[in-house]
Amino acid sequence: MTPIPTLSPTRALQLGASAWFVAATLGQWAFVLFILAFFGGHTLGGDLAGLNDKPHVTGYVPGDTFGNLQFIAHALMGGIVTFSGTWQLIPALRRRWPHIHRWNGRLFLGISLLGALSGLYLTWIRGSRLGTGSNVSITLNGLLILVFATMAWRSALKRDFVRHRRHALRAFLLVNGVWFLRIGIMLAGLVLAPLGVEINYQGVVFVGVSFASWVLPLAVLELYLRVERSQRAAPRYAMGGTLGVLALLILTGSAAAVAFMWLPALSPGSAP
Ligand code: HEM
């Protein structure tokens, strides 16, 4: 009789991590495509007023040259940093082309710092605020990006690669906080809309998802790093399974974001 193949705990963890990475990459790149098409398209086409075809907090304001520049540069930097981050996580690329990892790493960390600073500017100086709860959340998210991007950079310069990996993974998740927020709101909407519950910017659901968009990924990462260090089988299976479930949620939320948020914004006249 041929033996039934079994999944080792290490393999289960690897499979879960790979599934998470593939799902996150698909969802993040859909966000990148939307940013390029919408912000890149209107900017290159010289149609800045068209940026207001979809709702923003402040958006394009005629006459406010510096504020508009910050707004557009911030969104475009968001696209670049999201795309750049993906490549840093691919082990084969780090091993075979370490110089690409180093240069792309400088780009990722540099734009993360600039993006977080311009986000803080938009929130606190330009005054693009949705409500107290979500302001506190995005501000903490932005400050933590500054902390962990700096620590990831410093530990790389010191060649302390164990610390570098941990800080860089935290920076990656924090930079993607705004993408997780969109996925989270879509998932909340899929559950709550059929129940007739509306999501508004000051309400508990939006503020809760805002905090969850960066606290939850950081918490899952800390668990993952612990499980990696542990030799026990059960936590490896459990973490592998959890990452698999999260991958499915990410795919669902991303598909909903494409269908209900990003595609409608790209079709003039049908934006929500
Ligand atoms: C580094 C990661 C970040 C990325 C990838 C990112 C990405 C984006 C994108 C794509 C937009 C345009 C959204 C739209 O209207 O379609 C945006 C808007 C905005 N971001 Fe960020 N962001 C990041 C960090 C931050 C941080 C840390 C803050 C605040 C502390 C922030 C504050 C804002 C504000 C206030 C707007 C709205 C501007 C408006 O609608 O007038 N962002 N961001």
GROMACS .gro file of C-alpha atoms and ligand atoms in nm:
model
  315
    1MET     CA    1   0.000   0.000   0.000
    2THR     CA    2   0.135   0.345  -0.087
    3PRO     CA    3   0.167   0.562   0.223
    4ILE     CA    4  -0.067   0.864   0.246
    5PRO     CA    5   0.146   1.178   0.199
    6THR     CA    6   0.138   1.396   0.510
    7LEU     CA    7   0.195   1.767   0.538
    8SER     CA    8   0.482   1.847   0.773
    9PRO     CA    9   0.429   2.135   1.019
   10THR     CA   10   0.702   2.338   0.847
   11ARG     CA   11   0.545   2.285   0.505
   12ALA     CA   12   0.201   2.380   0.640
   13LEU     CA   13   0.346   2.708   0.770
   14GLN     CA   14   0.525   2.776   0.440
   15LEU     CA   15   0.211   2.703   0.239
   16GLY     CA   16   0.003   2.936   0.457
   17ALA     CA   17   0.264   3.214   0.425
   18SER     CA   18   0.283   3.167   0.046
   19ALA     CA   19  -0.097   3.173   0.009
   20TRP     CA   20  -0.109   3.495   0.215
   21PHE     CA   21   0.165   3.652   0.004
   22VAL     CA   22   0.002   3.563  -0.330
   23ALA     CA   23  -0.339   3.692  -0.216
   24ALA     CA   24  -0.188   4.014  -0.073
   25THR     CA   25   0.014   4.074  -0.390
   26LEU     CA   26  -0.294   4.038  -0.612
   27GLY     CA   27  -0.495   4.277  -0.393
   28GLN     CA   28  -0.212   4.529  -0.356
   29TRP     CA   29  -0.135   4.534  -0.726
   30ALA     CA   30  -0.501   4.595  -0.804
   31PHE     CA   31  -0.472   4.900  -0.575
   32VAL     CA   32  -0.151   5.005  -0.756
   33LEU     CA   33  -0.322   4.973  -1.097
   34PHE     CA   34  -0.609   5.186  -0.974
   35ILE     CA   35  -0.370   5.456  -0.841
   36LEU     CA   36  -0.174   5.460  -1.169
   37ALA     CA   37  -0.486   5.471  -1.386
   38PHE     CA   38  -0.678   5.725  -1.178
   39PHE     CA   39  -0.414   5.959  -1.031
   40GLY     CA   40  -0.153   5.899  -1.304
   41GLY     CA   41  -0.414   5.926  -1.583
   42HIS     CA   42  -0.569   6.256  -1.466
   43THR     CA   43  -0.231   6.410  -1.381
   44LEU     CA   44  -0.059   6.317  -1.708
   45GLY     CA   45  -0.369   6.419  -1.903
   46GLY     CA   46  -0.357   6.764  -1.734
   47ASP     CA   47  -0.714   6.712  -1.606
   48LEU     CA   48  -0.659   6.788  -1.237
   49ALA     CA   49  -1.023   6.885  -1.180
   50GLY     CA   50  -1.112   6.530  -1.294
   51LEU     CA   51  -0.946   6.400  -0.977
   52ASN     CA   52  -1.265   6.502  -0.801
   53ASP     CA   53  -1.469   6.259  -1.016
   54LYS     CA   54  -1.451   6.034  -0.709
   55PRO     CA   55  -1.497   6.137  -0.347
   56HIS     CA   56  -1.189   6.240  -0.143
   57VAL     CA   57  -1.145   6.397   0.196
   58THR     CA   58  -1.027   6.727   0.044
   59GLY     CA   59  -0.903   6.628  -0.300
   60TYR     CA   60  -0.816   6.882  -0.572
   61VAL     CA   61  -0.879   7.245  -0.473
   62PRO     CA   62  -0.840   7.507  -0.754
   63GLY     CA   63  -0.570   7.758  -0.659
   64ASP     CA   64  -0.415   7.552  -0.377
   65THR     CA   65  -0.101   7.461  -0.572
   66PHE     CA   66   0.106   7.331  -0.281
   67GLY     CA   67  -0.180   7.134  -0.125
   68ASN     CA   68  -0.274   6.979  -0.462
   69LEU     CA   69   0.088   6.887  -0.525
   70GLN     CA   70   0.108   6.714  -0.186
   71PHE     CA   71  -0.220   6.533  -0.248
   72ILE     CA   72  -0.123   6.404  -0.593
   73ALA     CA   73   0.238   6.324  -0.496
   74HIS     CA   74   0.112   6.141  -0.185
   75ALA     CA   75  -0.125   5.920  -0.384
   76LEU     CA   76   0.137   5.842  -0.651
   77MET     CA   77   0.401   5.767  -0.385
   78GLY     CA   78   0.144   5.532  -0.232
   79GLY     CA   79   0.132   5.339  -0.559
   80ILE     CA   80   0.511   5.322  -0.594
   81VAL     CA   81   0.573   5.211  -0.236
   82THR     CA   82   0.302   4.944  -0.251
   83PHE     CA   83   0.450   4.800  -0.572
   84SER     CA   84   0.807   4.822  -0.445
   85GLY     CA   85   0.726   4.646  -0.115
   86THR     CA   86   0.614   4.322  -0.282
   87TRP     CA   87   0.956   4.248  -0.430
   88GLN     CA   88   1.136   4.282  -0.097
   89LEU     CA   89   0.948   3.979   0.037
   90ILE     CA   90   1.058   3.734  -0.232
   91PRO     CA   91   1.342   3.519  -0.086
   92ALA     CA   92   1.477   3.407  -0.428
   93LEU     CA   93   1.523   3.767  -0.536
   94ARG     CA   94   1.713   3.849  -0.215
   95ARG     CA   95   1.940   3.549  -0.264
   96ARG     CA   96   2.006   3.577  -0.640
   97TRP     CA   97   2.011   3.954  -0.691
   98PRO     CA   98   2.097   4.108  -0.353
   99HIS     CA   99   2.179   4.444  -0.517
  100ILE     CA  100   1.819   4.470  -0.642
  101HIS     CA  101   1.698   4.400  -0.287
  102ARG     CA  102   1.928   4.676  -0.159
  103TRP     CA  103   1.828   4.940  -0.418
  104ASN     CA  104   1.459   4.857  -0.407
  105GLY     CA  105   1.487   4.855  -0.027
  106ARG     CA  106   1.624   5.211  -0.029
  107LEU     CA  107   1.339   5.314  -0.263
  108PHE     CA  108   1.078   5.142  -0.042
  109LEU     CA  109   1.208   5.285   0.285
  110GLY     CA  110   1.273   5.634   0.140
  111ILE     CA  111   0.926   5.661  -0.013
  112SER     CA  112   0.768   5.512   0.299
  113LEU     CA  113   0.919   5.797   0.504
  114LEU     CA  114   0.816   6.064   0.248
  115GLY     CA  115   0.468   5.911   0.207
  116ALA     CA  116   0.407   5.902   0.583
  117LEU     CA  117   0.531   6.262   0.623
  118SER     CA  118   0.312   6.388   0.336
  119GLY     CA  119   0.017   6.193   0.484
  120LEU     CA  120   0.074   6.365   0.820
  121TYR     CA  121   0.090   6.699   0.634
  122LEU     CA  122  -0.239   6.629   0.451
  123THR     CA  123  -0.410   6.531   0.776
  124TRP     CA  124  -0.281   6.792   1.018
  125ILE     CA  125  -0.184   7.094   0.806
  126ARG     CA  126  -0.409   7.070   0.499
  127GLY     CA  127  -0.687   6.953   0.730
  128SER     CA  128  -0.806   6.641   0.543
  129ARG     CA  129  -0.968   6.471   0.840
  130LEU     CA  130  -1.251   6.218   0.848
  131GLY     CA  131  -1.314   6.213   1.223
  132THR     CA  132  -1.132   6.196   1.558
  133GLY     CA  133  -1.108   5.817   1.583
  134SER     CA  134  -0.979   5.759   1.231
  135ASN     CA  135  -0.736   6.058   1.265
  136VAL     CA  136  -0.582   5.907   1.576
  137SER     CA  137  -0.554   5.572   1.398
  138ILE     CA  138  -0.394   5.700   1.073
  139THR     CA  139  -0.164   5.931   1.272
  140LEU     CA  140  -0.036   5.640   1.484
  141ASN     CA  141  -0.002   5.433   1.165
  142GLY     CA  142   0.204   5.714   1.006
  143LEU     CA  143   0.426   5.763   1.313
  144LEU     CA  144   0.492   5.387   1.335
  145ILE     CA  145   0.590   5.384   0.965
  146LEU     CA  146   0.852   5.650   1.047
  147VAL     CA  147   0.977   5.442   1.345
  148PHE     CA  148   0.996   5.101   1.177
  149ALA     CA  149   1.120   5.223   0.836
  150THR     CA  150   1.404   5.402   1.020
  151MET     CA  151   1.480   5.094   1.233
  152ALA     CA  152   1.474   4.864   0.929
  153TRP     CA  153   1.719   5.094   0.750
  154ARG     CA  154   1.951   5.128   1.053
  155SER     CA  155   1.961   4.752   1.121
  156ALA     CA  156   2.041   4.687   0.752
  157LEU     CA  157   2.330   4.937   0.768
  158LYS     CA  158   2.457   4.759   1.083
  159ARG     CA  159   2.421   4.428   0.897
  160ASP     CA  160   2.199   4.297   1.178
  161PHE     CA  161   1.977   4.100   0.940
  162VAL     CA  162   1.767   3.925   1.206
  163ARG     CA  163   1.644   4.261   1.338
  164HIS     CA  164   1.630   4.406   0.985
  165ARG     CA  165   1.386   4.134   0.872
  166ARG     CA  166   1.156   4.190   1.171
  167HIS     CA  167   1.151   4.571   1.138
  168ALA     CA  168   1.119   4.561   0.758
  169LEU     CA  169   0.820   4.324   0.782
  170ARG     CA  170   0.657   4.558   1.035
  171ALA     CA  171   0.723   4.857   0.805
  172PHE     CA  172   0.578   4.662   0.510
  173LEU     CA  173   0.254   4.586   0.696
  174LEU     CA  174   0.224   4.942   0.831
  175VAL     CA  175   0.281   5.094   0.486
  176ASN     CA  176   0.003   4.869   0.359
  177GLY     CA  177  -0.228   4.986   0.641
  178VAL     CA  178  -0.424   5.208   0.399
  179TRP     CA  179  -0.474   4.909   0.167
  180PHE     CA  180  -0.580   4.683   0.459
  181LEU     CA  181  -0.828   4.958   0.556
  182ARG     CA  182  -0.992   4.940   0.214
  183ILE     CA  183  -1.005   4.558   0.225
  184GLY     CA  184  -1.143   4.567   0.581
  185ILE     CA  185  -1.415   4.818   0.494
  186MET     CA  186  -1.517   4.606   0.194
  187LEU     CA  187  -1.538   4.292   0.411
  188ALA     CA  188  -1.735   4.480   0.679
  189GLY     CA  189  -1.966   4.612   0.405
  190LEU     CA  190  -2.022   4.264   0.261
  191VAL     CA  191  -2.136   4.142   0.605
  192LEU     CA  192  -2.322   4.453   0.725
  193ALA     CA  193  -2.491   4.586   0.410
  194PRO     CA  194  -2.734   4.289   0.383
  195LEU     CA  195  -2.825   4.357   0.749
  196GLY     CA  196  -2.910   4.718   0.662
  197VAL     CA  197  -2.619   4.862   0.871
  198GLU     CA  198  -2.463   5.174   0.715
  199ILE     CA  199  -2.094   5.250   0.764
  200ASN     CA  200  -2.014   5.617   0.831
  201TYR     CA  201  -1.673   5.777   0.890
  202GLN     CA  202  -1.740   5.866   1.254
  203GLY     CA  203  -1.912   5.538   1.345
  204VAL     CA  204  -1.774   5.250   1.546
  205VAL     CA  205  -1.735   5.018   1.244
  206PHE     CA  206  -1.516   5.258   1.043
  207VAL     CA  207  -1.305   5.357   1.346
  208GLY     CA  208  -1.274   4.990   1.453
  209VAL     CA  209  -1.165   4.881   1.103
  210SER     CA  210  -0.923   5.179   1.092
  211PHE     CA  211  -0.739   5.058   1.402
  212ALA     CA  212  -0.766   4.691   1.297
  213SER     CA  213  -0.607   4.778   0.959
  214TRP     CA  214  -0.265   4.813   1.118
  215VAL     CA  215  -0.297   4.660   1.469
  216LEU     CA  216  -0.423   4.322   1.342
  217PRO     CA  217  -0.154   4.267   1.074
  218LEU     CA  218   0.116   4.360   1.328
  219ALA     CA  219  -0.032   4.118   1.584
  220VAL     CA  220  -0.048   3.833   1.329
  221LEU     CA  221   0.313   3.904   1.232
  222GLU     CA  222   0.430   3.884   1.596
  223LEU     CA  223   0.252   3.548   1.632
  224TYR     CA  224   0.404   3.426   1.305
  225LEU     CA  225   0.755   3.521   1.419
  226ARG     CA  226   0.701   3.336   1.749
  227VAL     CA  227   0.568   3.028   1.571
  228GLU     CA  228   0.870   3.033   1.339
  229ARG     CA  229   1.101   3.019   1.643
  230SER     CA  230   0.902   2.743   1.815
  231GLN     CA  231   0.976   2.380   1.728
  232ARG     CA  232   0.624   2.262   1.820
  233ALA     CA  233   0.403   2.119   1.545
  234ALA     CA  234   0.057   2.238   1.658
  235PRO     CA  235   0.129   2.615   1.643
  236ARG     CA  236   0.280   2.570   1.296
  237TYR     CA  237  -0.032   2.395   1.164
  238ALA     CA  238  -0.254   2.654   1.335
  239MET     CA  239  -0.060   2.951   1.193
  240GLY     CA  240  -0.045   2.791   0.845
  241GLY     CA  241  -0.425   2.743   0.856
  242THR     CA  242  -0.484   3.097   0.988
  243LEU     CA  243  -0.276   3.248   0.707
  244GLY     CA  244  -0.474   3.039   0.455
  245VAL     CA  245  -0.803   3.176   0.592
  246LEU     CA  246  -0.664   3.532   0.590
  247ALA     CA  247  -0.559   3.481   0.227
  248LEU     CA  248  -0.919   3.393   0.136
  249LEU     CA  249  -1.050   3.700   0.322
  250ILE     CA  250  -0.794   3.920   0.143
  251LEU     CA  251  -0.901   3.781  -0.196
  252THR     CA  252  -1.268   3.841  -0.115
  253GLY     CA  253  -1.206   4.196   0.013
  254SER     CA  254  -0.983   4.278  -0.284
  255ALA     CA  255  -1.238   4.150  -0.537
  256ALA     CA  256  -1.504   4.364  -0.364
  257ALA     CA  257  -1.272   4.669  -0.368
  258VAL     CA  258  -1.212   4.624  -0.742
  259ALA     CA  259  -1.584   4.581  -0.815
  260PHE     CA  260  -1.733   4.845  -0.584
  261MET     CA  261  -1.456   5.102  -0.533
  262TRP     CA  262  -1.183   5.108  -0.797
  263LEU     CA  263  -1.359   5.015  -1.124
  264PRO     CA  264  -1.655   5.253  -1.064
  265ALA     CA  265  -1.405   5.537  -0.994
  266LEU     CA  266  -1.242   5.469  -1.332
  267SER     CA  267  -1.574   5.483  -1.521
  268PRO     CA  268  -1.676   5.853  -1.531
  269GLY     CA  269  -2.032   5.917  -1.425
  270SER     CA  270  -2.069   5.596  -1.228
  271ALA     CA  271  -1.843   5.674  -0.927
  272PRO     CA  272  -2.020   5.627  -0.592
  273HEM     C1  273   0.274   5.508   0.332
  273HEM     C2  274   0.156   5.447   0.315
  273HEM     C3  275   0.043   5.520   0.250
  273HEM     C4  276  -0.014   5.493   0.129
  273HEM     C5  277   0.024   5.378   0.039
  273HEM     C6  278  -0.116   5.593   0.107
  273HEM     C7  279  -0.194   5.600  -0.006
  273HEM     C8  280  -0.290   5.697  -0.028
  273HEM     C9  281  -0.371   5.709  -0.148
  273HEM    C10  282  -0.363   5.618  -0.270
  273HEM    C11  283  -0.454   5.813  -0.131
  273HEM    C12  284  -0.561   5.863  -0.227
  273HEM    C13  285  -0.688   5.794  -0.187
  273HEM    C14  286  -0.804   5.830  -0.276
  273HEM     O1  287  -0.865   5.933  -0.251
  273HEM     O2  288  -0.832   5.752  -0.369
  273HEM    C15  289  -0.430   5.868   0.000
  273HEM    C16  290  -0.498   5.974   0.054
  273HEM    C17  291  -0.475   6.025   0.178
  273HEM     N1  292  -0.380   5.984   0.269
  273HEM    FE1  293  -0.250   5.834   0.241
  273HEM     N2  294  -0.124   5.675   0.217
  273HEM    C18  295  -0.029   5.634   0.307
  273HEM    C19  296  -0.004   5.685   0.431
  273HEM    C20  297  -0.076   5.789   0.488
  273HEM    C21  298  -0.056   5.838   0.622
  273HEM    C22  299   0.044   5.782   0.719
  273HEM    C23  300  -0.145   5.940   0.639
  273HEM    C24  301  -0.171   6.025   0.760
  273HEM    C25  302  -0.097   6.035   0.865
  273HEM    C26  303  -0.220   5.954   0.518
  273HEM    C27  304  -0.317   6.048   0.496
  273HEM    C28  305  -0.391   6.061   0.382
  273HEM    C29  306  -0.498   6.157   0.364
  273HEM    C30  307  -0.544   6.261   0.466
  273HEM    C31  308  -0.551   6.135   0.236
  273HEM    C32  309  -0.673   6.202   0.173
  273HEM    C33  310  -0.643   6.322   0.094
  273HEM    C34  311  -0.776   6.374   0.038
  273HEM     O3  312  -0.863   6.294   0.002
  273HEM     O4  313  -0.789   6.494   0.029
  273HEM     N3  314  -0.175   5.862   0.428
  273HEM     N4  315  -0.329   5.796   0.059
   0.00000   0.00000   0.00000
